[in-house]
mmCIF file of C-alpha atoms in Angstrom:
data_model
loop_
_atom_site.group_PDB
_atom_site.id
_atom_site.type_symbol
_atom_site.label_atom_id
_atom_site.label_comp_id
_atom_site.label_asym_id
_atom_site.label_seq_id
_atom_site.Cartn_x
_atom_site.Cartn_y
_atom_site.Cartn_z
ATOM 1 C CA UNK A 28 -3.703 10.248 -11.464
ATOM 2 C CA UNK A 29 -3.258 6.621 -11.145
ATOM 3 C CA UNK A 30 -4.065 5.297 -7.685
ATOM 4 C CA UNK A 31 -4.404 1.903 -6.175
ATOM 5 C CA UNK A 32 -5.682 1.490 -2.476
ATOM 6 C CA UNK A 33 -5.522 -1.500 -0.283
ATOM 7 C CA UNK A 34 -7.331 -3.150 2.442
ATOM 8 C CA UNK A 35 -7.067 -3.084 5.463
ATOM 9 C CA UNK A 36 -3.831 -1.794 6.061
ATOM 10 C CA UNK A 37 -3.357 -4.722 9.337
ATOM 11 C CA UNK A 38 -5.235 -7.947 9.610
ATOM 12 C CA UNK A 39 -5.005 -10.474 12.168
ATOM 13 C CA UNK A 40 -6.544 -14.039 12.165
ATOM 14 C CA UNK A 41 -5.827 -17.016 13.466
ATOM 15 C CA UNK A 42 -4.278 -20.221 12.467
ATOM 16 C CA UNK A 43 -6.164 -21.876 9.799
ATOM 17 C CA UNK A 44 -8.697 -19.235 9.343
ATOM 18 C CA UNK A 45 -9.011 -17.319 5.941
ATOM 19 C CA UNK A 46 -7.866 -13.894 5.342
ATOM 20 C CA UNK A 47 -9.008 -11.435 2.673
ATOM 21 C CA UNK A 48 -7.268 -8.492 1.631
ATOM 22 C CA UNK A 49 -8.978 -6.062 -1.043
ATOM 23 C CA UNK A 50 -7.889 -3.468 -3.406
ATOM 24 C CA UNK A 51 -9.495 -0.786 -6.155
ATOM 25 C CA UNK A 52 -7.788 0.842 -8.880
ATOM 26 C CA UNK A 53 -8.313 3.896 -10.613
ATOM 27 C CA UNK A 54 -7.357 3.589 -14.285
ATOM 28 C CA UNK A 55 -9.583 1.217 -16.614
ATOM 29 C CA UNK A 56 -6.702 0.895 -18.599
ATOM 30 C CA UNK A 57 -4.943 -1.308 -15.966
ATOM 31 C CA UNK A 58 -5.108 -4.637 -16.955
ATOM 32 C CA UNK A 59 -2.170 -7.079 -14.863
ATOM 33 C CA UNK A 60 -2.308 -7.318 -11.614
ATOM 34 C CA UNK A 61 0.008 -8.985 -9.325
ATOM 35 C CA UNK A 62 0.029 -9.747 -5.626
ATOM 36 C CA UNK A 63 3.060 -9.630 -3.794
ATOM 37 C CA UNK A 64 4.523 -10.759 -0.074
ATOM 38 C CA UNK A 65 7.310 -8.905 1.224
ATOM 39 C CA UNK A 66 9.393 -10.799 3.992
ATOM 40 C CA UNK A 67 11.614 -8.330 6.443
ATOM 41 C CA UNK A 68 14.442 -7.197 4.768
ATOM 42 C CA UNK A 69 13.619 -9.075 1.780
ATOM 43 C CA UNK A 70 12.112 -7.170 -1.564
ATOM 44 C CA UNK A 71 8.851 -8.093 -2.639
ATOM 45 C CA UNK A 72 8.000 -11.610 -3.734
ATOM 46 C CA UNK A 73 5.260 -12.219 -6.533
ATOM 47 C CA UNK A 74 3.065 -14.924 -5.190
ATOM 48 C CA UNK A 75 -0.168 -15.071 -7.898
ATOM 49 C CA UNK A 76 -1.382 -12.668 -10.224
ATOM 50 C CA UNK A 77 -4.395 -12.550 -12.812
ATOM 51 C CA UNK A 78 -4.768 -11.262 -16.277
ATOM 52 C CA UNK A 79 -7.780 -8.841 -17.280
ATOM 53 C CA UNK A 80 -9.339 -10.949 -19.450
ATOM 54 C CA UNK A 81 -9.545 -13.511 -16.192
ATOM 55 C CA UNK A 82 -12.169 -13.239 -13.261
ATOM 56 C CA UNK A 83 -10.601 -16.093 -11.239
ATOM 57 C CA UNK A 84 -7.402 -17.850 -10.732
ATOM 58 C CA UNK A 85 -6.490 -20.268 -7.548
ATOM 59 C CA UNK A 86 -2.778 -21.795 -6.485
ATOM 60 C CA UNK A 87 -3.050 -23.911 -3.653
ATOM 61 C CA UNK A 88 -4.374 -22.539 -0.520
ATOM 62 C CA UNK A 89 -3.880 -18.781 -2.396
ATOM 63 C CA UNK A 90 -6.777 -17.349 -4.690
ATOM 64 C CA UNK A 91 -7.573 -14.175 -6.573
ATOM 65 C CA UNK A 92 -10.642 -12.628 -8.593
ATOM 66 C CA UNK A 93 -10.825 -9.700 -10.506
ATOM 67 C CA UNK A 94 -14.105 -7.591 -11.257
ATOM 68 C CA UNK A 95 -13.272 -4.903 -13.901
ATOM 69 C CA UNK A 96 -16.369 -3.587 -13.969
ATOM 70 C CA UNK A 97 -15.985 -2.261 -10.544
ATOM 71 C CA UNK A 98 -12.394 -1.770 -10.905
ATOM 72 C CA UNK A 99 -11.911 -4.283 -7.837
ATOM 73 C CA UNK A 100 -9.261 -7.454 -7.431
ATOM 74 C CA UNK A 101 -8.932 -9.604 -4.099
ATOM 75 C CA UNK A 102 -6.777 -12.338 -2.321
ATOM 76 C CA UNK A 103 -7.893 -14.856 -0.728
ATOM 77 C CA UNK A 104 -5.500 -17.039 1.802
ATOM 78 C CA UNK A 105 -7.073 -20.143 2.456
ATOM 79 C CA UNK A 106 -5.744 -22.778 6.226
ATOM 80 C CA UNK A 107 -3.454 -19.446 7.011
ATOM 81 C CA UNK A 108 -0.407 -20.710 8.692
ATOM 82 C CA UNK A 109 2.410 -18.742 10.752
ATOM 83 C CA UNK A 110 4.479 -18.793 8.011
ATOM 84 C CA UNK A 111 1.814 -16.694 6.049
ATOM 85 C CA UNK A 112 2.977 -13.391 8.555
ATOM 86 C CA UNK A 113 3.960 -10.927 6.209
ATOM 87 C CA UNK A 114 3.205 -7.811 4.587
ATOM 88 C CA UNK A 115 0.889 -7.979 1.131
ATOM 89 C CA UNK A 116 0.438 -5.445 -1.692
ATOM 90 C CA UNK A 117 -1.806 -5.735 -4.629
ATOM 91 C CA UNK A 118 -0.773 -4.008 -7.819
ATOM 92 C CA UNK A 119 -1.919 -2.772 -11.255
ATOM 93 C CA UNK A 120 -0.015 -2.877 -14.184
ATOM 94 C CA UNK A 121 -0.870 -0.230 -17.298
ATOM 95 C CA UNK A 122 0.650 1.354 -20.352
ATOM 96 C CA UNK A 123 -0.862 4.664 -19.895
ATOM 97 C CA UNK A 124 2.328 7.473 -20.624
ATOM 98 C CA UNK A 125 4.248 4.935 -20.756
ATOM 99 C CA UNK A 126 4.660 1.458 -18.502
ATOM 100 C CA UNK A 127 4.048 1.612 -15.146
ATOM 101 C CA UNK A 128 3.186 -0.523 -12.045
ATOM 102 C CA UNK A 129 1.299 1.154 -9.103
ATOM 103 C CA UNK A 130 1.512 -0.529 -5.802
ATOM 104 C CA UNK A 131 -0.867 -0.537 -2.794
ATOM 105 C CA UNK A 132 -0.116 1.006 0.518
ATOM 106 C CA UNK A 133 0.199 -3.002 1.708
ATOM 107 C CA UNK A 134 -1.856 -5.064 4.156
ATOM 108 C CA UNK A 135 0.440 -6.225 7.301
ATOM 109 C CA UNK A 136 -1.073 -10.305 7.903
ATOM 110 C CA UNK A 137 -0.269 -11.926 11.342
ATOM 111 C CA UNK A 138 -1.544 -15.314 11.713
ATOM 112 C CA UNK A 139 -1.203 -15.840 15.244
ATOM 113 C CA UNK A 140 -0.741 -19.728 16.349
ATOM 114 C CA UNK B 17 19.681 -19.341 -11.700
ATOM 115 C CA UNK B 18 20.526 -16.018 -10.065
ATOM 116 C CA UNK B 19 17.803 -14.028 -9.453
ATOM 117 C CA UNK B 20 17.441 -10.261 -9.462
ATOM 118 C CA UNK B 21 20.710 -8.848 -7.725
ATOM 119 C CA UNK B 22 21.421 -5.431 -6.275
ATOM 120 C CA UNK B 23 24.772 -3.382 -5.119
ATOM 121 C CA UNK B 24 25.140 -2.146 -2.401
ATOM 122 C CA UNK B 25 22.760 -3.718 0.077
ATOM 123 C CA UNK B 26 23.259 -0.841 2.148
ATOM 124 C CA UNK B 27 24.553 3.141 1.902
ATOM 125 C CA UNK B 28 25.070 6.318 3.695
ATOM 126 C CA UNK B 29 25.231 9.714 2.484
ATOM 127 C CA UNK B 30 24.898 12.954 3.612
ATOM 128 C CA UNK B 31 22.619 15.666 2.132
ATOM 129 C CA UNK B 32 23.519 17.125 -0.980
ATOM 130 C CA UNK B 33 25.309 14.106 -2.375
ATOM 131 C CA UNK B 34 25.325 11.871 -5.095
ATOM 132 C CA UNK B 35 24.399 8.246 -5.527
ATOM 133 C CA UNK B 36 24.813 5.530 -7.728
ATOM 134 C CA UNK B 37 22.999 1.966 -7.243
ATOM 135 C CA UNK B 38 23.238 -1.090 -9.672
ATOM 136 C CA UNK B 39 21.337 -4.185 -11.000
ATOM 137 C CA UNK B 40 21.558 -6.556 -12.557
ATOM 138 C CA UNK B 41 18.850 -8.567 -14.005
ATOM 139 C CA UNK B 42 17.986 -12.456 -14.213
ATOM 140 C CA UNK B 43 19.562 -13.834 -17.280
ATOM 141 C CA UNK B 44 17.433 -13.829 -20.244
ATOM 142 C CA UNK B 45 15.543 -10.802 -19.070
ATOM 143 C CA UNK B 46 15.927 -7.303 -21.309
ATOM 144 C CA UNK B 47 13.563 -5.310 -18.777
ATOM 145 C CA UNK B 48 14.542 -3.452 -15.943
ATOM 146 C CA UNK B 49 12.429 -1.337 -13.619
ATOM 147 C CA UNK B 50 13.144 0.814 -10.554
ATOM 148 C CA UNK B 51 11.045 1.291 -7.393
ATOM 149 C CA UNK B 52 11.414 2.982 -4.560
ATOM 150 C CA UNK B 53 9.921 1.933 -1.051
ATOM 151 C CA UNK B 54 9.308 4.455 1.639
ATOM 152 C CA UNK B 55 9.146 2.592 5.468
ATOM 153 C CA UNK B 56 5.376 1.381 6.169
ATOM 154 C CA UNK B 57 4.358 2.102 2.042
ATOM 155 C CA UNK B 58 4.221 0.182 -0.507
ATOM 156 C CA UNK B 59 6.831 0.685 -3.650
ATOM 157 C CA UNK B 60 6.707 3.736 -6.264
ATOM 158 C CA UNK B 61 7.284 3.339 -9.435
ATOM 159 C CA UNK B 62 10.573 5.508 -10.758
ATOM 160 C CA UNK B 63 11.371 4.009 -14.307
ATOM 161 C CA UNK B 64 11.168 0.960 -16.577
ATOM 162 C CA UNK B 65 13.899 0.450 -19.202
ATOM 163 C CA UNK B 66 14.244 -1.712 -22.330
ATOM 164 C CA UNK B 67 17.076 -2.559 -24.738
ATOM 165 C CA UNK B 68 18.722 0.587 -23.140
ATOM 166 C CA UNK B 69 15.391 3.050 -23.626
ATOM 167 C CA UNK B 70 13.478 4.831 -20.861
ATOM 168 C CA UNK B 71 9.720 2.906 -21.176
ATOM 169 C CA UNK B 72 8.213 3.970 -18.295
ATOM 170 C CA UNK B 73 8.537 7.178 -15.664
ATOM 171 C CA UNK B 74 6.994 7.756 -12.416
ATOM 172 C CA UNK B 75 6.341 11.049 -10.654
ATOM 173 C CA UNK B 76 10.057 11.666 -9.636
ATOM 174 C CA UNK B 77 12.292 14.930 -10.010
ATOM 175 C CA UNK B 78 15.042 15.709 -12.539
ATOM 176 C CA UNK B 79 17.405 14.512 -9.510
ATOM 177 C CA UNK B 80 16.589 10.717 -10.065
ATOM 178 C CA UNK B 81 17.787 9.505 -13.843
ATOM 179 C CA UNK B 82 18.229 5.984 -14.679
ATOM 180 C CA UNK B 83 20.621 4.033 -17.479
ATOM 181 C CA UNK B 84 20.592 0.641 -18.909
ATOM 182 C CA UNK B 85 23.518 -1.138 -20.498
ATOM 183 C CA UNK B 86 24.006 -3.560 -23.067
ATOM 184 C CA UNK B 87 24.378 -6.423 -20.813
ATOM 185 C CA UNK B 88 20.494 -5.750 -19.436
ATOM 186 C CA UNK B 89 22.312 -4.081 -16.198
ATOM 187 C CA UNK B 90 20.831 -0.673 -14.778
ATOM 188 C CA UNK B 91 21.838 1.714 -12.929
ATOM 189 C CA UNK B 92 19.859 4.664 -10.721
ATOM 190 C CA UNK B 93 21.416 7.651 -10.061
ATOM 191 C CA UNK B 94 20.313 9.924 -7.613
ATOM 192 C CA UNK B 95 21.714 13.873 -7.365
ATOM 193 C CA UNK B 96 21.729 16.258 -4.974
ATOM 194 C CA UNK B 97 20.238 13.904 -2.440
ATOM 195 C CA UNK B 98 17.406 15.068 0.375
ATOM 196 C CA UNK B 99 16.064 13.306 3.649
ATOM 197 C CA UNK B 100 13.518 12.342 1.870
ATOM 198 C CA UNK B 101 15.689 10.329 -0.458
ATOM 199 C CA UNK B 102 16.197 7.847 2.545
ATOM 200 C CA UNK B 103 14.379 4.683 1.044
ATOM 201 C CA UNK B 104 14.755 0.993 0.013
ATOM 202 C CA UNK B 105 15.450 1.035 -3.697
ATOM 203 C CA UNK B 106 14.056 -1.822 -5.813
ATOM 204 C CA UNK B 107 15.053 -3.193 -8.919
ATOM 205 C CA UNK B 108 12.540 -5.642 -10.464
ATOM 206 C CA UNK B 109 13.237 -7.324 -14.133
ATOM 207 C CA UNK B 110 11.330 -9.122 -16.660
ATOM 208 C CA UNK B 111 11.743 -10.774 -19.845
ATOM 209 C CA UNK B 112 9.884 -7.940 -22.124
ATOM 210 C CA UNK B 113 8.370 -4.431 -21.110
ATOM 211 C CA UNK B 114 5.075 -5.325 -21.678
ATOM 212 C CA UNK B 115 1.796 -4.393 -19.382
ATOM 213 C CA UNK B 116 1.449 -7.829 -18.459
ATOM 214 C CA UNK B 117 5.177 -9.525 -17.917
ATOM 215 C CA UNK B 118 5.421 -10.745 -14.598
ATOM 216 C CA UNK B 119 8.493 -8.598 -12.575
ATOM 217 C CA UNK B 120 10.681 -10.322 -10.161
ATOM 218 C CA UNK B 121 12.388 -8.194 -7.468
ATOM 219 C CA UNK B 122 15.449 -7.923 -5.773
ATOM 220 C CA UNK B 123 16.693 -7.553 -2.210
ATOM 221 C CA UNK B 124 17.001 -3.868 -2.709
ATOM 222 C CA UNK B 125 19.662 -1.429 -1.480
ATOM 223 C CA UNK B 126 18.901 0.506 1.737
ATOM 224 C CA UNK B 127 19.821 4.229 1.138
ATOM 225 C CA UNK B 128 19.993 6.249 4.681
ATOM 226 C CA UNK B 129 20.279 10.474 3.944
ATOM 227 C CA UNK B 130 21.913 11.773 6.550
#
């Protein structure tokens, strides 16, 4: 079946250092894929995502590229700050049987001051 | 603009039980999906619904069924309830159903099995 897997599961860097999380899917048919952060408490909150027919898209200090071939999409967090602590999850987005959105197990960032 | 809202924020039930939880999308969007977030994993995807019809299904039982109004609002409704039930349940809407809408959560309700 569908699958997407994430990581690492925990990073830890420090304050204005980069992180990179990393995740593969399984069905070539996916062809969104967001990236959310999910605050305590809080549900998740989309913070970039890229297209299929895109390799690379930056926002500010946040990037992501996509290699389809290899069936492999990353984040990149650029100057990290405290306020970056959080837990991430990549997704992928297909119409396979139907719409669906598969989530990654989620990487837990601490950017440690 | 409201976002994505979700009643109860919280619930307790018992084994065996029944549940109902609600949502209600941001205005303008027809699309509502359900998710459902195990402690420590990220969320599974339980349905997607559009102008009332079931889009989208996840690897759920029978027990979990879903319903969309005509005012965009869902509901998930949960029978016979397990331990395993005990989750955060997500509701995330969009504008349209397709692959590549961006979905926009809410706070979830937190459903403890006792």
């Amino acid at each position: 079946g569908e699958n997407v897997e994430q990581h690492p599961s925990t990073l830890s860097v420090q304050e204005g250092d980069s992180a990179v999380i990393k995740c593969t899917y399984s069905d070539s048919a996916s062809n969104y894929f967001p990236w959310y952060k999910q605050e305590l408490g809080k549900g998740p909150q989309l913070i970039i995502d890229i297209r299929s027919n895109v390799g690379e898209k930056k926002d500010q200090r946040i990037a992501v590229t996509l290699n389809k071939t290899a069936k492999h999409f990353s984040l990149h967090i650029t100057e990290t700050q405290p306020e970056d602590s959080a837990v991430y999850f990549c997704a992928a987005s297909m119409s396979t049987g139907g719409f669906k959105t598969i989530f990654g197990a989620g990487t837990r960032l601490f950017v440690k001051a | 603009d409201a976002g994505v809202t979700q009643s109860p924020t919280h619930l307790i039930k018992t084994r065996g039980q029944h549940v109902t939880l609600r949502c209600s999308p941001i205005s303008g969007h027809k699309s509502v999906s359900w998710y459902q977030q195990v402690l420590g994993q990220g969320p599974q995807f339980i349905f997607q619904y559009y102008e009332k019809e079931e889009r989208g299904r996840g690897n759920f039982p029978d027990r979990f069924s879903a319903r969309q109004f005509p005012n965009y609002s869902s509901e998930l409704n949960v029978n016979a309830l397990l331990l395993g039930d005990s989750a955060l349940y997500l509701c995330a809407s969009s504008s349209v159903p397709g692959v590549q809408e961006t979905q926009y959560f809410g706070p979830g309700t937190r459903l403890l099995v006792l």
